[in-house]
Amino acid sequence: MFSDIGGLEVVTLAIMAIVIFGPDKLPKLIQDAMGFIRKIRSFADSAKEDIRSELGPDFKDFDFEDLNPKTFVRKQLIGNGDDPLGFKELKDGLDLKSALNGEPAPAAANLAKTAAGSPGAPLSPGERPPFDPDAT
């Protein structure tokens, strides 16, 4: 949540809090804020348990993180370890380092060699022309 706040910023916030609220009121303010955060957490946890109990035994292992769109899409596309759409093969064949360096991917390099080896060769009926990803 606060991973992008540096040490200097934390020290600045602490000094500002001491100046604004004073050293005598600051401990009470921190206690009140922590109590409020605990109440919100307990409210959220009880709401989650109520929803799980209302959904019934079919949704016993329901996780609320699955409602996050990124998690939902990843879980639906990749599944439970099986790979019906072939994303693992696609991921294994993708070489990001060579793509970032401007080198063609291995599959594209093989395709380019095949296309370069037979320039202007006629295609047999039903054969698709080679695909050049850099030309699109």
Short mmCIF file of C-alpha atoms in Angstrom, two decimals:
data_model
loop_
_atom_site.label_atom_id
_atom_site.label_comp_id
_atom_site.label_asym_id
_atom_site.label_seq_id
_atom_site.Cartn_x
_atom_site.Cartn_y
_atom_site.Cartn_z
CA MET A 1 0.00 0.00 0.00
CA PHE A 2 2.73 2.45 0.92
CA SER A 3 5.57 0.88 -1.01
CA ASP A 4 6.35 4.08 -2.91
CA ILE A 5 6.92 6.24 0.21
CA GLY A 6 10.57 6.75 1.01
CA GLY A 7 12.31 7.24 4.35
CA LEU A 8 12.66 11.00 3.97
CA GLU A 9 8.93 11.32 3.29
CA VAL A 10 8.06 9.31 6.41
CA VAL A 11 10.33 11.51 8.53
CA THR A 12 8.75 14.64 7.00
CA LEU A 13 5.25 13.35 7.76
CA ALA A 14 6.24 12.53 11.36
CA ILE A 15 7.70 16.01 11.90
CA MET A 16 4.60 17.63 10.38
CA ALA A 17 2.34 15.53 12.65
CA ILE A 18 4.31 16.60 15.73
CA VAL A 19 4.14 20.26 14.69
CA ILE A 20 0.42 20.20 13.80
CA PHE A 21 -0.97 18.07 16.65
CA GLY A 22 1.71 18.56 19.26
CA PRO A 23 3.66 15.92 21.15
CA ASP A 24 1.03 15.62 23.89
CA LYS A 25 -1.96 14.87 21.59
CA LEU A 26 -0.13 12.73 19.03
CA PRO A 27 -0.12 9.41 21.02
CA LYS A 28 -3.89 9.65 21.61
CA LEU A 29 -4.46 10.43 17.92
CA ILE A 30 -2.41 7.39 16.88
CA GLN A 31 -4.36 5.17 19.31
CA ASP A 32 -7.67 6.41 17.92
CA ALA A 33 -6.53 5.85 14.32
CA MET A 34 -5.36 2.30 15.10
CA GLY A 35 -8.66 1.52 16.84
CA PHE A 36 -10.56 2.80 13.81
CA ILE A 37 -8.47 0.63 11.47
CA ARG A 38 -9.09 -2.44 13.69
CA LYS A 39 -12.86 -1.79 13.62
CA ILE A 40 -12.85 -1.51 9.82
CA ARG A 41 -10.87 -4.75 9.47
CA SER A 42 -13.18 -6.64 11.82
CA PHE A 43 -16.21 -5.26 9.96
CA ALA A 44 -14.77 -6.39 6.61
CA ASP A 45 -13.87 -9.85 7.97
CA SER A 46 -17.35 -10.35 9.44
CA ALA A 47 -18.94 -9.20 6.17
CA LYS A 48 -16.83 -11.73 4.24
CA GLU A 49 -17.84 -14.52 6.62
CA ASP A 50 -21.51 -13.53 6.34
CA ILE A 51 -21.32 -13.63 2.54
CA ARG A 52 -19.59 -17.03 2.60
CA SER A 53 -22.19 -18.45 4.99
CA GLU A 54 -25.07 -17.09 2.87
CA LEU A 55 -23.61 -18.54 -0.35
CA GLY A 56 -23.70 -22.02 1.09
CA PRO A 57 -21.39 -25.03 1.04
CA ASP A 58 -20.87 -24.85 -2.73
CA PHE A 59 -18.79 -21.69 -2.30
CA LYS A 60 -16.83 -22.83 0.73
CA ASP A 61 -13.47 -22.16 -0.94
CA PHE A 62 -14.60 -18.89 -2.54
CA ASP A 63 -11.88 -16.25 -2.46
CA PHE A 64 -12.76 -12.58 -2.75
CA GLU A 65 -9.51 -11.94 -4.65
CA ASP A 66 -11.12 -13.82 -7.55
CA LEU A 67 -13.40 -10.80 -8.02
CA ASN A 68 -10.41 -8.68 -9.02
CA PRO A 69 -10.59 -8.46 -12.84
CA LYS A 70 -6.89 -9.30 -13.34
CA THR A 71 -7.12 -12.37 -11.13
CA PHE A 72 -10.41 -13.45 -12.68
CA VAL A 73 -9.13 -13.23 -16.25
CA ARG A 74 -5.85 -14.98 -15.38
CA LYS A 75 -7.70 -17.78 -13.62
CA GLN A 76 -10.21 -18.22 -16.46
CA LEU A 77 -7.61 -18.19 -19.23
CA ILE A 78 -4.88 -20.23 -17.60
CA GLY A 79 -7.13 -22.39 -15.42
CA ASN A 80 -6.03 -24.77 -12.70
CA GLY A 81 -2.76 -25.83 -14.24
CA ASP A 82 -4.12 -27.17 -17.50
CA ASP A 83 -3.48 -25.04 -20.56
CA PRO A 84 -6.35 -25.47 -23.01
CA LEU A 85 -5.49 -22.37 -25.05
CA GLY A 86 -1.75 -23.07 -25.39
CA PHE A 87 -0.48 -20.05 -23.45
CA LYS A 88 2.37 -22.04 -21.91
CA GLU A 89 3.75 -22.87 -25.35
CA LEU A 90 3.38 -19.24 -26.38
CA LYS A 91 5.11 -18.04 -23.20
CA ASP A 92 7.96 -20.54 -23.62
CA GLY A 93 8.52 -19.46 -27.23
CA LEU A 94 8.61 -15.76 -26.36
CA ASP A 95 12.06 -14.31 -25.77
CA LEU A 96 11.64 -10.83 -24.29
CA LYS A 97 15.35 -10.02 -24.15
CA SER A 98 15.84 -10.51 -27.87
CA ALA A 99 12.63 -8.63 -28.61
CA LEU A 100 13.78 -5.67 -26.52
CA ASN A 101 17.18 -5.69 -28.21
CA GLY A 102 15.53 -5.53 -31.62
CA GLU A 103 16.49 -9.07 -32.60
CA PRO A 104 13.78 -11.19 -34.18
CA ALA A 105 12.20 -13.89 -32.06
CA PRO A 106 13.35 -17.46 -32.82
CA ALA A 107 10.04 -18.35 -34.50
CA ALA A 108 10.11 -15.15 -36.56
CA ALA A 109 13.77 -15.76 -37.49
CA ASN A 110 12.95 -19.28 -38.72
CA LEU A 111 10.03 -17.88 -40.68
CA ALA A 112 12.23 -15.19 -42.18
CA LYS A 113 14.82 -17.81 -43.20
CA THR A 114 12.13 -19.92 -44.83
CA ALA A 115 10.70 -16.94 -46.66
CA ALA A 116 14.17 -15.71 -47.68
CA GLY A 117 15.16 -19.15 -48.93
CA SER A 118 12.41 -19.17 -51.51
CA PRO A 119 11.86 -15.62 -52.72
CA GLY A 120 9.07 -15.43 -55.22
CA ALA A 121 8.43 -19.18 -55.10
CA PRO A 122 4.88 -19.97 -56.05
CA LEU A 123 2.62 -21.23 -53.31
CA SER A 124 0.91 -24.55 -53.65
CA PRO A 125 -2.91 -24.51 -53.60
CA GLY A 126 -4.22 -24.03 -50.06
CA GLU A 127 -0.83 -22.92 -48.68
CA ARG A 128 -0.80 -19.68 -46.74
CA PRO A 129 1.87 -17.08 -47.41
CA PRO A 130 4.48 -16.54 -44.66
CA PHE A 131 3.60 -13.98 -42.03
CA ASP A 132 6.04 -11.14 -41.33
CA PRO A 133 5.30 -9.55 -37.92
CA ASP A 134 7.54 -6.56 -38.69
CA ALA A 135 5.60 -5.71 -41.85
CA THR A 136 2.29 -5.31 -40.07
#
